[in-house]
Coordinates of C-alpha atoms in Angstrom, one line a residue:
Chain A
X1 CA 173.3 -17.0 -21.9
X2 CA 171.8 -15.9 -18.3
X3 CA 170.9 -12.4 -18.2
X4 CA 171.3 -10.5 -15.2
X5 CA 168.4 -9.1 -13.1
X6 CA 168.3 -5.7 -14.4
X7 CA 168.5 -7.4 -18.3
X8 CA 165.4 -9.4 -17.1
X9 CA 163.6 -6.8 -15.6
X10 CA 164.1 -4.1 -18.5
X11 CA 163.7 -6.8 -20.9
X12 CA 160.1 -7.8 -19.4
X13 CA 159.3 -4.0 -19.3
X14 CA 160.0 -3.7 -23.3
X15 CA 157.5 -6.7 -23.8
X16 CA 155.0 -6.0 -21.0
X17 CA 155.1 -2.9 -22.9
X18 CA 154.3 -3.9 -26.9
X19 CA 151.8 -6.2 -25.4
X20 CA 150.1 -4.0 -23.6
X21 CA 149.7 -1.5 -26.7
X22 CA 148.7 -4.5 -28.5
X23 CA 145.9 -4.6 -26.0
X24 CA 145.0 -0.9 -26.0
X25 CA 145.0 -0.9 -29.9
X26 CA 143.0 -4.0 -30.7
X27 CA 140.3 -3.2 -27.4
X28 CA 139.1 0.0 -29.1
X29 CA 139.6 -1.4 -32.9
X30 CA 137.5 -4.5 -31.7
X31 CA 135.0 -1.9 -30.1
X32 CA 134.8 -0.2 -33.9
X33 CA 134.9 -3.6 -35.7
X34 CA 131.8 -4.4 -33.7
X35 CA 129.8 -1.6 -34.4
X36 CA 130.8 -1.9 -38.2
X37 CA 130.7 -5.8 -38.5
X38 CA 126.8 -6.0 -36.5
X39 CA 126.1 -2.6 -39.0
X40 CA 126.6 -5.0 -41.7
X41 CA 124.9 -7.9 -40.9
X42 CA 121.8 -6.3 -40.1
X43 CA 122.4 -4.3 -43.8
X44 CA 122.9 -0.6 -42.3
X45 CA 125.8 1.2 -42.2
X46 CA 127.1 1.1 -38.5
X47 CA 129.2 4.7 -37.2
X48 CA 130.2 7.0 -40.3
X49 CA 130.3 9.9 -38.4
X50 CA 131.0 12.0 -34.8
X51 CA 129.1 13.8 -32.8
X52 CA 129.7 17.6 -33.3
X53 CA 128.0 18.9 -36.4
X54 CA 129.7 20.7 -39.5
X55 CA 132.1 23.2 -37.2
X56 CA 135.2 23.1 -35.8
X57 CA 137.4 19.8 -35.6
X58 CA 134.2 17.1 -35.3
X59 CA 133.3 19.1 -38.6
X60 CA 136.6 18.2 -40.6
X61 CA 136.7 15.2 -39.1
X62 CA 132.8 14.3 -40.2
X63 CA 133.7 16.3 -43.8
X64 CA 136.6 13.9 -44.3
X65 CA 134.8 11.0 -43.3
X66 CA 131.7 12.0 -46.1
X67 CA 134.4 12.2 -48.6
X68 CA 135.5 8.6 -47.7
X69 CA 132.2 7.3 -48.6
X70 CA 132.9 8.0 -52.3
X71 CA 135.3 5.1 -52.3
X72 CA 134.4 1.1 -51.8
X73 CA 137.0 -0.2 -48.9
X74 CA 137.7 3.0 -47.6
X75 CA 133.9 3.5 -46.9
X76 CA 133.8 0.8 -44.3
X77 CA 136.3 3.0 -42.2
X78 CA 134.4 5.8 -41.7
X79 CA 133.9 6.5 -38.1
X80 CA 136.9 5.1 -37.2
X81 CA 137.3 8.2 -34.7
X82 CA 134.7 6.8 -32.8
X83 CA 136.8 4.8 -30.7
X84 CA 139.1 7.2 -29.4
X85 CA 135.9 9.7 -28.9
X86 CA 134.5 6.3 -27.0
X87 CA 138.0 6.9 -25.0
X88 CA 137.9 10.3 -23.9
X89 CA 134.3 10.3 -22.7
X90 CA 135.1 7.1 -20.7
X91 CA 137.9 9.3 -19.2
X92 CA 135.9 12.7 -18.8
X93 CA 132.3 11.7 -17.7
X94 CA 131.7 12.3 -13.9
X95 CA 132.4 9.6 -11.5
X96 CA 128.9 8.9 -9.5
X97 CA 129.2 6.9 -6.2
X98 CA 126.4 5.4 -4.7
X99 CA 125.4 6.1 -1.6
X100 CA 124.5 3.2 -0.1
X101 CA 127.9 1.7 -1.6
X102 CA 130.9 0.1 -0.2
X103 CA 132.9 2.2 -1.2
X104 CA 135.8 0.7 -1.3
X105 CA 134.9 -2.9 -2.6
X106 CA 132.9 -0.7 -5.2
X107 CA 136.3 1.0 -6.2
X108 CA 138.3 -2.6 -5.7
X109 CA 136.3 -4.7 -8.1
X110 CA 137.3 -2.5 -12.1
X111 CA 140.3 -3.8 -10.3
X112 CA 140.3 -7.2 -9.4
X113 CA 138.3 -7.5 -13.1
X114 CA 141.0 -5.8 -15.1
X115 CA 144.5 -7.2 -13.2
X116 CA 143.8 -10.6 -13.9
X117 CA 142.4 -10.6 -17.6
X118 CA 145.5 -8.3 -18.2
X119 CA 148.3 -10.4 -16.6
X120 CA 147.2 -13.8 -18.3
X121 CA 149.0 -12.3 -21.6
X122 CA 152.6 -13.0 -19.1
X123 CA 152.3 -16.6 -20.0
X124 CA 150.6 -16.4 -24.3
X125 CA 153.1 -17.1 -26.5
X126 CA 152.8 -15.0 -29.2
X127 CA 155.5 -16.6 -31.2
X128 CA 157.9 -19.8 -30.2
X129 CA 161.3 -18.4 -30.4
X130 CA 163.1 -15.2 -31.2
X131 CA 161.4 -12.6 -32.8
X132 CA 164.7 -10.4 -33.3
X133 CA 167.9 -9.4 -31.5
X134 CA 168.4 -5.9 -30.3
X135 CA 171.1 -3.9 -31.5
X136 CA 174.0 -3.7 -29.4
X137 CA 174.7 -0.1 -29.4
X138 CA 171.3 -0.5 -27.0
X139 CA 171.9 0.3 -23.2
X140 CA 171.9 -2.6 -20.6
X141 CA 169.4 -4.9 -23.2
X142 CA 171.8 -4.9 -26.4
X143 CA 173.2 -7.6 -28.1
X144 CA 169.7 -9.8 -26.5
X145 CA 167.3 -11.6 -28.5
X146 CA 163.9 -10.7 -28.2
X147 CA 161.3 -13.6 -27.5
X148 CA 158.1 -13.8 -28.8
X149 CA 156.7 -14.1 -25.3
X150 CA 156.9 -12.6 -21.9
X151 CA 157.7 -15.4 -19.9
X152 CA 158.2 -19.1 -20.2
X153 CA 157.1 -21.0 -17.3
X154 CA 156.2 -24.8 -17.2
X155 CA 152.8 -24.2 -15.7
X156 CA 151.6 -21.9 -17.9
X157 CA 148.2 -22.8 -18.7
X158 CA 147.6 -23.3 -14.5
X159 CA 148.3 -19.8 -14.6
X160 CA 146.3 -19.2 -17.0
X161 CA 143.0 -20.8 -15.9
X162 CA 143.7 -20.0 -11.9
X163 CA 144.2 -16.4 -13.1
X164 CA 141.4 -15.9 -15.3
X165 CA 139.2 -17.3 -12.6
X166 CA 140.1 -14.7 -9.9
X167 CA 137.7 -12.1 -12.2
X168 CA 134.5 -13.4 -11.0
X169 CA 135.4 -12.1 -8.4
X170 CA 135.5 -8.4 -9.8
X171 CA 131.7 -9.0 -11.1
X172 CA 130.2 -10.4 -8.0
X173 CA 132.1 -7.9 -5.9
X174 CA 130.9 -5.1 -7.6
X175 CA 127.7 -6.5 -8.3
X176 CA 127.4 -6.5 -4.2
X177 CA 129.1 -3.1 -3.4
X178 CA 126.6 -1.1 -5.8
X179 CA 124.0 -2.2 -3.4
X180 CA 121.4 -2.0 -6.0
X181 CA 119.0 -4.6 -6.6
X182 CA 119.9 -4.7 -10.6
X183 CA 122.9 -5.2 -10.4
X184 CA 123.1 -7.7 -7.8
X185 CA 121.1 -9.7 -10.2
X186 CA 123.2 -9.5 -12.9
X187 CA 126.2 -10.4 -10.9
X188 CA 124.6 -13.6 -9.0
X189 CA 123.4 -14.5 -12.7
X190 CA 127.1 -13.6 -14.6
X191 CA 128.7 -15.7 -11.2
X192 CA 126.6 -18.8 -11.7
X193 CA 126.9 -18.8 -15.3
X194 CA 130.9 -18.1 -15.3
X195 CA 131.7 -21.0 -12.4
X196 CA 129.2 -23.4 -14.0
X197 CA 131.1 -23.0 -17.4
X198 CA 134.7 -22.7 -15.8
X199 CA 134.6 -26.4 -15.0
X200 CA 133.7 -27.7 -19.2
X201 CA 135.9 -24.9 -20.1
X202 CA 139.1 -26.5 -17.9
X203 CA 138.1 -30.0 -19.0
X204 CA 138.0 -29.6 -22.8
X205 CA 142.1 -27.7 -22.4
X206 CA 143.0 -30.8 -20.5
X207 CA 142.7 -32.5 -23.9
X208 CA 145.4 -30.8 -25.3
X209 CA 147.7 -31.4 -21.9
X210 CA 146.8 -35.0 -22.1
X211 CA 147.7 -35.0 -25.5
X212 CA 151.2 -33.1 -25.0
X213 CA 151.9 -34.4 -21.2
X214 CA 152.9 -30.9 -20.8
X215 CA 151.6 -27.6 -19.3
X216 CA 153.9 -25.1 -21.0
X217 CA 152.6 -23.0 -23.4
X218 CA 155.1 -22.7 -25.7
X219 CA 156.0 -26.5 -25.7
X220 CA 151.9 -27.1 -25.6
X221 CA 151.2 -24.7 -28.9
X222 CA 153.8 -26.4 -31.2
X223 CA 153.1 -29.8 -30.3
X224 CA 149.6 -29.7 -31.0
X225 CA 150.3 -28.7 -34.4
X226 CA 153.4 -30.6 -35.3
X227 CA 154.1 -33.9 -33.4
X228 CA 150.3 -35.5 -33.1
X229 CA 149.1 -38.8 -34.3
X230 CA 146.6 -38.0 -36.8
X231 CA 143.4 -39.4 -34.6
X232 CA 144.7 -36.5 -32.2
X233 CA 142.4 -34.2 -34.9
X234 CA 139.0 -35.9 -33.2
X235 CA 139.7 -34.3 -29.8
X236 CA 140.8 -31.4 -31.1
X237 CA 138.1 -30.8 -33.1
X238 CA 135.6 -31.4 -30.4
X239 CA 137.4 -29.4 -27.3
X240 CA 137.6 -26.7 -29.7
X241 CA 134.1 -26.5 -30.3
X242 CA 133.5 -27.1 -26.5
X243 CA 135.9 -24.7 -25.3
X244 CA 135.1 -21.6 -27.7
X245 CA 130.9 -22.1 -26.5
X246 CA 132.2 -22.3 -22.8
X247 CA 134.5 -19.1 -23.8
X248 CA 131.7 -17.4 -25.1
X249 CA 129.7 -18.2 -21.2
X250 CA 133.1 -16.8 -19.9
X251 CA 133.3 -13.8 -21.2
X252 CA 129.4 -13.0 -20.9
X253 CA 129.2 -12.5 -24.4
X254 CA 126.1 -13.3 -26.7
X255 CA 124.7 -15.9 -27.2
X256 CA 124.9 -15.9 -23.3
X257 CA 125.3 -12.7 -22.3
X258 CA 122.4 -13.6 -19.3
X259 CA 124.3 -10.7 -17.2
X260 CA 124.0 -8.0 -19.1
X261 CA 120.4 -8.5 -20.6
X262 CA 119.3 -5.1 -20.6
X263 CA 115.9 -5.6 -21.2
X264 CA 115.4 -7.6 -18.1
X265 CA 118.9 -6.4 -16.0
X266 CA 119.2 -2.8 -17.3
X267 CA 122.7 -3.2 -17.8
X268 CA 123.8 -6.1 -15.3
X269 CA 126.1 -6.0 -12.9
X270 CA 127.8 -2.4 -14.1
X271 CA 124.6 -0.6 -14.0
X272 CA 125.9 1.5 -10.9
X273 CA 128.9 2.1 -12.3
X274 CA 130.1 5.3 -14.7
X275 CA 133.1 6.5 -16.4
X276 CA 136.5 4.9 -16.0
X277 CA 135.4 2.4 -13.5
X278 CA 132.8 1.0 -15.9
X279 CA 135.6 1.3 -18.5
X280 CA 137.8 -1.1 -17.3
X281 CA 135.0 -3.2 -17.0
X282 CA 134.4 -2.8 -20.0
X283 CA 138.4 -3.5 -21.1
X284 CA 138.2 -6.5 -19.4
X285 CA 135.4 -7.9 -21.2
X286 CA 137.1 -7.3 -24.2
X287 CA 140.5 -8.5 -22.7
X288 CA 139.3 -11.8 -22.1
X289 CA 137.5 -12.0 -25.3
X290 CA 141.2 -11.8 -26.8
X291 CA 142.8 -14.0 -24.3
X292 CA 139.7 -16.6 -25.0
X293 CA 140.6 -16.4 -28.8
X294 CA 144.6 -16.9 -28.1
X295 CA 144.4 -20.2 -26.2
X296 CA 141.8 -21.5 -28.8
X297 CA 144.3 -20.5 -31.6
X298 CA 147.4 -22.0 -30.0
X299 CA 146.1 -25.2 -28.7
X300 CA 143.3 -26.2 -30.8
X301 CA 143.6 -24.0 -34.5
X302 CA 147.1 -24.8 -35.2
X303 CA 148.8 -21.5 -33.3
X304 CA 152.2 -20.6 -34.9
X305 CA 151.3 -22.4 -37.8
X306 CA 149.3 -22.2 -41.1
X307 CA 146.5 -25.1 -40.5
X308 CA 144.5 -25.7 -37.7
X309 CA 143.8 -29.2 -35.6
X310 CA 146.8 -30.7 -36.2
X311 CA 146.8 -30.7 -39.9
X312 CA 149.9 -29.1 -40.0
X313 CA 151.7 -32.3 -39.9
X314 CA 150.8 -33.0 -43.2
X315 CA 152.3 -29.6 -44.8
X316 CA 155.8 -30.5 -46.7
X317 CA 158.7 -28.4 -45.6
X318 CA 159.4 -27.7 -49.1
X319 CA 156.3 -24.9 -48.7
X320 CA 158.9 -23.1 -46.8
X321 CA 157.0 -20.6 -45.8
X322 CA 153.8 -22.3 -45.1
X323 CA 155.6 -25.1 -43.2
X324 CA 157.2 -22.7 -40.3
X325 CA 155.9 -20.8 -37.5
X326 CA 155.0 -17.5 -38.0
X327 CA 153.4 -14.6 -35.7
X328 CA 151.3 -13.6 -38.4
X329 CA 149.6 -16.9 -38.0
X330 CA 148.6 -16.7 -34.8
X331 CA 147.9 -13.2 -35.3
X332 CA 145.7 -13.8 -38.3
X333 CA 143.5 -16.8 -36.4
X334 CA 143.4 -14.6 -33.0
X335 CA 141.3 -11.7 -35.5
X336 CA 139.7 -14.3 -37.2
X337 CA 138.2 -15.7 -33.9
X338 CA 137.3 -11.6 -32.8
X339 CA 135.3 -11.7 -35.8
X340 CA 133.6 -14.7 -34.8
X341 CA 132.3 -13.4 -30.9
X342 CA 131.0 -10.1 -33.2
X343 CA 129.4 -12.5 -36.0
X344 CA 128.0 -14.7 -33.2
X345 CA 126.5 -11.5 -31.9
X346 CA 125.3 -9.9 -35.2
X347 CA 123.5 -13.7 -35.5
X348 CA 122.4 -15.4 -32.7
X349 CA 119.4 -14.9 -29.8
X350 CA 120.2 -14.6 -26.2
X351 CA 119.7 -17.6 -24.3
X352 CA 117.3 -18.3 -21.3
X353 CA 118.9 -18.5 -18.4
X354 CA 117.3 -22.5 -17.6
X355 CA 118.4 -23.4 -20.7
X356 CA 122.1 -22.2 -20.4
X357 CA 122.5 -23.8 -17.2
X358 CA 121.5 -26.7 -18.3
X359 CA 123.4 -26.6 -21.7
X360 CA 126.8 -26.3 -19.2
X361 CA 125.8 -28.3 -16.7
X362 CA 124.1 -31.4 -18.8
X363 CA 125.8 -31.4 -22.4
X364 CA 128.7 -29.8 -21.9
X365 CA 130.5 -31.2 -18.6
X366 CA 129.2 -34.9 -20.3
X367 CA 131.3 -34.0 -23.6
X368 CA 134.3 -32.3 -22.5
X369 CA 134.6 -35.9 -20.1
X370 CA 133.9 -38.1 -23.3
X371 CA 136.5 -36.1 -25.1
X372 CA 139.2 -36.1 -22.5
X373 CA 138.9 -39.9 -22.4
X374 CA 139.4 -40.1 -26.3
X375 CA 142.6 -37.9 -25.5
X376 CA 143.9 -40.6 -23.0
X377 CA 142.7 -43.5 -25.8
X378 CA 145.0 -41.6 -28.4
X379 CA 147.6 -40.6 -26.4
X380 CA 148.0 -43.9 -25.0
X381 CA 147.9 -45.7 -29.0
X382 CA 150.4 -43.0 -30.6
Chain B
X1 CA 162.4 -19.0 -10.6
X2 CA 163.7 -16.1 -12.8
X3 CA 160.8 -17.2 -15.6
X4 CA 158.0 -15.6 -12.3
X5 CA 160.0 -11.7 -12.1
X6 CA 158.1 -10.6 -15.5
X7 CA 155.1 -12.1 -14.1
X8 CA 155.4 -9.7 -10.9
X9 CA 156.5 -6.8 -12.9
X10 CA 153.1 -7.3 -15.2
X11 CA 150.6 -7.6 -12.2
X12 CA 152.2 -4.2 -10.8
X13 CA 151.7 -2.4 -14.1
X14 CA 148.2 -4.0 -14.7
X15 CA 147.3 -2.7 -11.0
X16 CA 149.1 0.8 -11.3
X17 CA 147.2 1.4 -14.6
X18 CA 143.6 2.0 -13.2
X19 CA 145.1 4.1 -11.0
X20 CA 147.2 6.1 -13.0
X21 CA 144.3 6.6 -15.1
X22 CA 141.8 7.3 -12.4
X23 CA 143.9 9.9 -11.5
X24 CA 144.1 11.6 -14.8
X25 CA 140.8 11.3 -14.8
X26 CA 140.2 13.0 -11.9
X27 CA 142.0 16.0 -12.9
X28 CA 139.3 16.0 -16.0
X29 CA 136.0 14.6 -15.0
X30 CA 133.5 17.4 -13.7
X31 CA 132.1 16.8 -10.2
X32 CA 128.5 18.0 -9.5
X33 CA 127.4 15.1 -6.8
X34 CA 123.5 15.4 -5.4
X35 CA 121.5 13.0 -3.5
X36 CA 119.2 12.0 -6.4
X37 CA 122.0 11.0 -8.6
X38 CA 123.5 9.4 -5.2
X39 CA 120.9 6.9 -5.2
X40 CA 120.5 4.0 -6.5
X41 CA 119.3 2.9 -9.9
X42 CA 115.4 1.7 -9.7
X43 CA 113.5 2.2 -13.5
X44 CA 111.5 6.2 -11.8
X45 CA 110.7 4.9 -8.6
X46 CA 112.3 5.9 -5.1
X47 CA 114.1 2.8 -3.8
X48 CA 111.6 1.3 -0.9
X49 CA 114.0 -1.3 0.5
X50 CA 117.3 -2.6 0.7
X51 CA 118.8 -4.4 -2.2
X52 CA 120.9 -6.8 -0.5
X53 CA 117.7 -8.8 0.2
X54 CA 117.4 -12.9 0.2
X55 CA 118.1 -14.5 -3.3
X56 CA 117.6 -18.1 -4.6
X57 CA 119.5 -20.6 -3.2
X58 CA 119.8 -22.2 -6.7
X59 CA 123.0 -20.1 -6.5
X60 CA 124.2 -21.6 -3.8
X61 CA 123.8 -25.0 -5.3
X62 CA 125.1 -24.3 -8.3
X63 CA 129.0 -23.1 -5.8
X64 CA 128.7 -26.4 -3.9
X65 CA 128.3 -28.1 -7.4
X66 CA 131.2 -25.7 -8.8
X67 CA 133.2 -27.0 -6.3
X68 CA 133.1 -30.8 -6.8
X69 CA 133.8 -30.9 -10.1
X70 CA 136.3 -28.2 -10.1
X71 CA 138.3 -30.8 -7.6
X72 CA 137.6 -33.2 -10.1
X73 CA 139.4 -31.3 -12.6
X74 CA 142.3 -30.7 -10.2
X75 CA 142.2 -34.4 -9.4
X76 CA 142.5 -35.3 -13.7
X77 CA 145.3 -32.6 -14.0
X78 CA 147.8 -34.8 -12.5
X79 CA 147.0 -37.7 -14.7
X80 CA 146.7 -35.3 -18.1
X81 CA 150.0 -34.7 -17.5
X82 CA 151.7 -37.8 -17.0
X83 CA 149.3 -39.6 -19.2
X84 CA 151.6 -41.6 -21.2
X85 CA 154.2 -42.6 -18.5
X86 CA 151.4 -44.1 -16.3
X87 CA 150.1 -45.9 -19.7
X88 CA 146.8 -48.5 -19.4
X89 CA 146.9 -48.8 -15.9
X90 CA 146.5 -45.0 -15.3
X91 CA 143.5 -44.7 -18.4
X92 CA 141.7 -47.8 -16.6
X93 CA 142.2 -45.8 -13.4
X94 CA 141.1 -42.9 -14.5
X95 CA 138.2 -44.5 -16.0
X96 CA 137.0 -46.0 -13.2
X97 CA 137.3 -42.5 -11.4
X98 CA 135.4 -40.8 -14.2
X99 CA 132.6 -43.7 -13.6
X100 CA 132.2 -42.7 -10.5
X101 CA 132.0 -39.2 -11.2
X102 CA 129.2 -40.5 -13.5
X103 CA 127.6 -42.3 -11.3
X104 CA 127.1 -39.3 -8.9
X105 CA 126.7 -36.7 -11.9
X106 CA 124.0 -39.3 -13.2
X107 CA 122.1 -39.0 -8.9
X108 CA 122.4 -35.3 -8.9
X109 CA 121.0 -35.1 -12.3
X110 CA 117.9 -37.3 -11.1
X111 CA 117.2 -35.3 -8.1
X112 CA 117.2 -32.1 -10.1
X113 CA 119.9 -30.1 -9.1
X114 CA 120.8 -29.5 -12.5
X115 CA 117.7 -28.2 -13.8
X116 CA 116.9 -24.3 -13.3
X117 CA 113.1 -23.3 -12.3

């Protein structure tokens, strides 16, 4: 049925929407979850409580949250408050400008960080089909089914990868508006690091396309984890590995978080820059971190469905409900994969900076081209 | 085309958002600005000199680099995709062209442009 313009429009606003609360709920959450999960690791308690003493609001807040400790689960969700506290000082500290900035690139680049990691989620499918029908009592969107995705175009892993590639550009461009000399650091040392790992990064999601002869997401996701040969699992399993490291160099997070090594960078290339502005830097970061963990569900863990690298051929339908598709899959290995950047973190040293270039440039690019070539050997046999 | 419209509509909500919320913020942040806080950040001391200054030109390398192999991935796109129609003749073909690309990845590796001082 071919909806009209308004339907399309309307339709895309609902799911631009729910995916962009998804965003601003699992950001701050994943914001918490770090500062709980590292707590742990390192055997000490992470946030219980909020500033603000024993009066007032903070003070019933920080009196309930003692009373949680009592209990075993419950305990771990003390200073869960944080994050929206985390929210409204983003939003209320004072805005400082340099004065030697550009002023405009310097407001441009939060921007051209954010847009990008942000509009990537058009093309993730969340779930390959219809999640539900709206009722048709509805105005102008009754009576229509609701996909599990926001769009459906054939190309959507190019958009993907051109798109996530445009927020260099936020880093280095701020990194040369602040006109500081810390910061300009940072953002030569994040640019390098992010365009030397773009290129493994690209090669090891070829595998999948040359596995699939297809660049649609949708089509890509449940492919991968229905209709492959069974030697398919060797290149999955490697451009997985390859592509969450090189994911882990995109996003500047530990272990190669060169940018933003504050004992030698301060705080990298965001050092100049203070409340909201550094907040959607911030958002990004975290954006991308999800957007990292939904292509490595979808094409290399299985996406939709219950087992990962192409096992899922080998589930029976009669286990019904393990043998279908499911958003709760994907959501589950999505989370699954947060926890691993904030384990990673809680567990591993920061690189040097020699040694991650030449980890990219010398081990990675070499494997990611061995592996691609073991795609085209199995795609050629099946 | 109709699959690109959502696309449009998402990069004008992701670009009105900072602004939207700038502007709420705007109305909520304080605003006491002085020259000190002005400046910019330098670890106690006054800044002497410029920061925009010269800067290794390993980073330059490491673009030019960027850029070869990222047309090398635009040139193996093509053939990821079509893959099984083009069949032996394309994975010969395409392993020649990666032995190439070996074959200079191997000549820039000797002459060090891959190492970091």
């Amino acid at each position: 049925m071919q909806m009209t313009l308004t339907q399309t429009l309307v339709m895309a606003l609902i799911q631009i929407v729910a995916v962009l609360a998804f965003i601003f709920v699992v950001v701050p959450m994943l914001t918490f979850a770090e500062r709980k999960v590292i707590g742990y690791v390192q055997v000490r308690l992470g946030a219980t409580r909020i500033a603000g003493g024993r009066k007032g609001l903070t003070g019933a807040v920080n009196k309930i949250m003692w009373w949680m400790g009592h209990f075993p689960v419950i305990s771990f969700f003390r200073g869960l408050p944080t994050f929206m506290a985390d929210g409204i000082k983003l939003v209320t500290k004072e805005d400082i400008m340099p004065a030697k900035a550009d002023k405009f690139v310097f407001w441009l680049a939060p921007i051209l960080c954010m847009v990008p990691a942000f509009a990537v989620f058009a093309a993730i499918t969340f779930y390959p089909g219809v999640l539900g029908v709206f009722p048709t009592w509805v105005p102008i969107v009754g009576g229509l089914p609701v996909d599990g995705y926001i769009t459906d175009i054939n190309v959507g892993l190019l958009y993907i990868l051109g798109l996530a590639s445009v927020g260099v550009y936020g880093i280095v461009l701020g990194a040369w508006a602040s006109n500081s000399k810390y910061p300009l650091l940072g953002g030569l040392r994040s640019a390098a690091q992010v365009i030397s790992y773009e290129v493994p990064l690209t090669l090891s999601l070829l595998a999948p396309v040359i596995l699939t002869g297809s660049l649609n997401f949708k089509t890509m996701s449940v492919e991968l984890a229905t209709g492959m040969s069974p030697w398919a699992i060797l290149p999955l399993f490697i451009g997985f590995f390859a592509y969450i490291t090189c994911g882990f160099a995109e996003t500047n997070r530990v272990p190669f978080d060169l940018a933003e090594a504050e004992s030698e960078l301060v705080s990298g290339f965001h050092t100049e820059y203070t409340g909201m502005k550094f907040g959607w830097f911030f958002l990004s970061e975290y954006t991308n971190m999800i957007v990292v963990s939904a292509l490595a569900s979808a094409f290399f863990l299985g996406g939709h469905y219950f087992l990962p690298f192409g096992f899922q051929q080998f589930v029976p339908a009669s286990w019904g409900w393990f043998a279908q598709p499911h958003l709760i899959f994907f959501l589950l290995k999505v989370f699954f994969l947060l926890f691993v950047f904030l384990w990673v973190r809680a567990t591993l040293p920061r690189y040097r900076y020699d040694q991650l270039m030449s980890v990219g440039w010398k081990y990675f690019i070499p494997l990611t081209l061995v592996n691609l070539f073991i795609a085209g050997l199995v795609r050629f046999m099946a | 085309m109709r699959g690109y419209v959502p696309i449009l509509l998402l990069l004008l909500i992701a670009g009105a958002l900072p602004l939207a919320v700038w502007t709420l913020s705007r109305l909520l942040r304080p605003r006491f600005p002085s020259a000190a806080k002005a400046s910019p950040y330098e670890c106690g001391i006054t800044p002497t000199s410029e920061a925009r200054e010269k800067f290794s030109v390993r980073y330059y390398l490491v673009a030019v680099l960027f850029l070869v192999f990222d047309v090398e991935t635009v040139f193996l796109t093509p053939w990821a995709l079509q893959s099984k129609e083009l069949g032996l003749f394309g994975l010969v073909e395409i392993g020649l062209f990666l032995f190439l690309l070996l074959f200079g990845y191997g000549y820039i590796w000797s002459k060090g442009a891959l190492t970091w001082e």
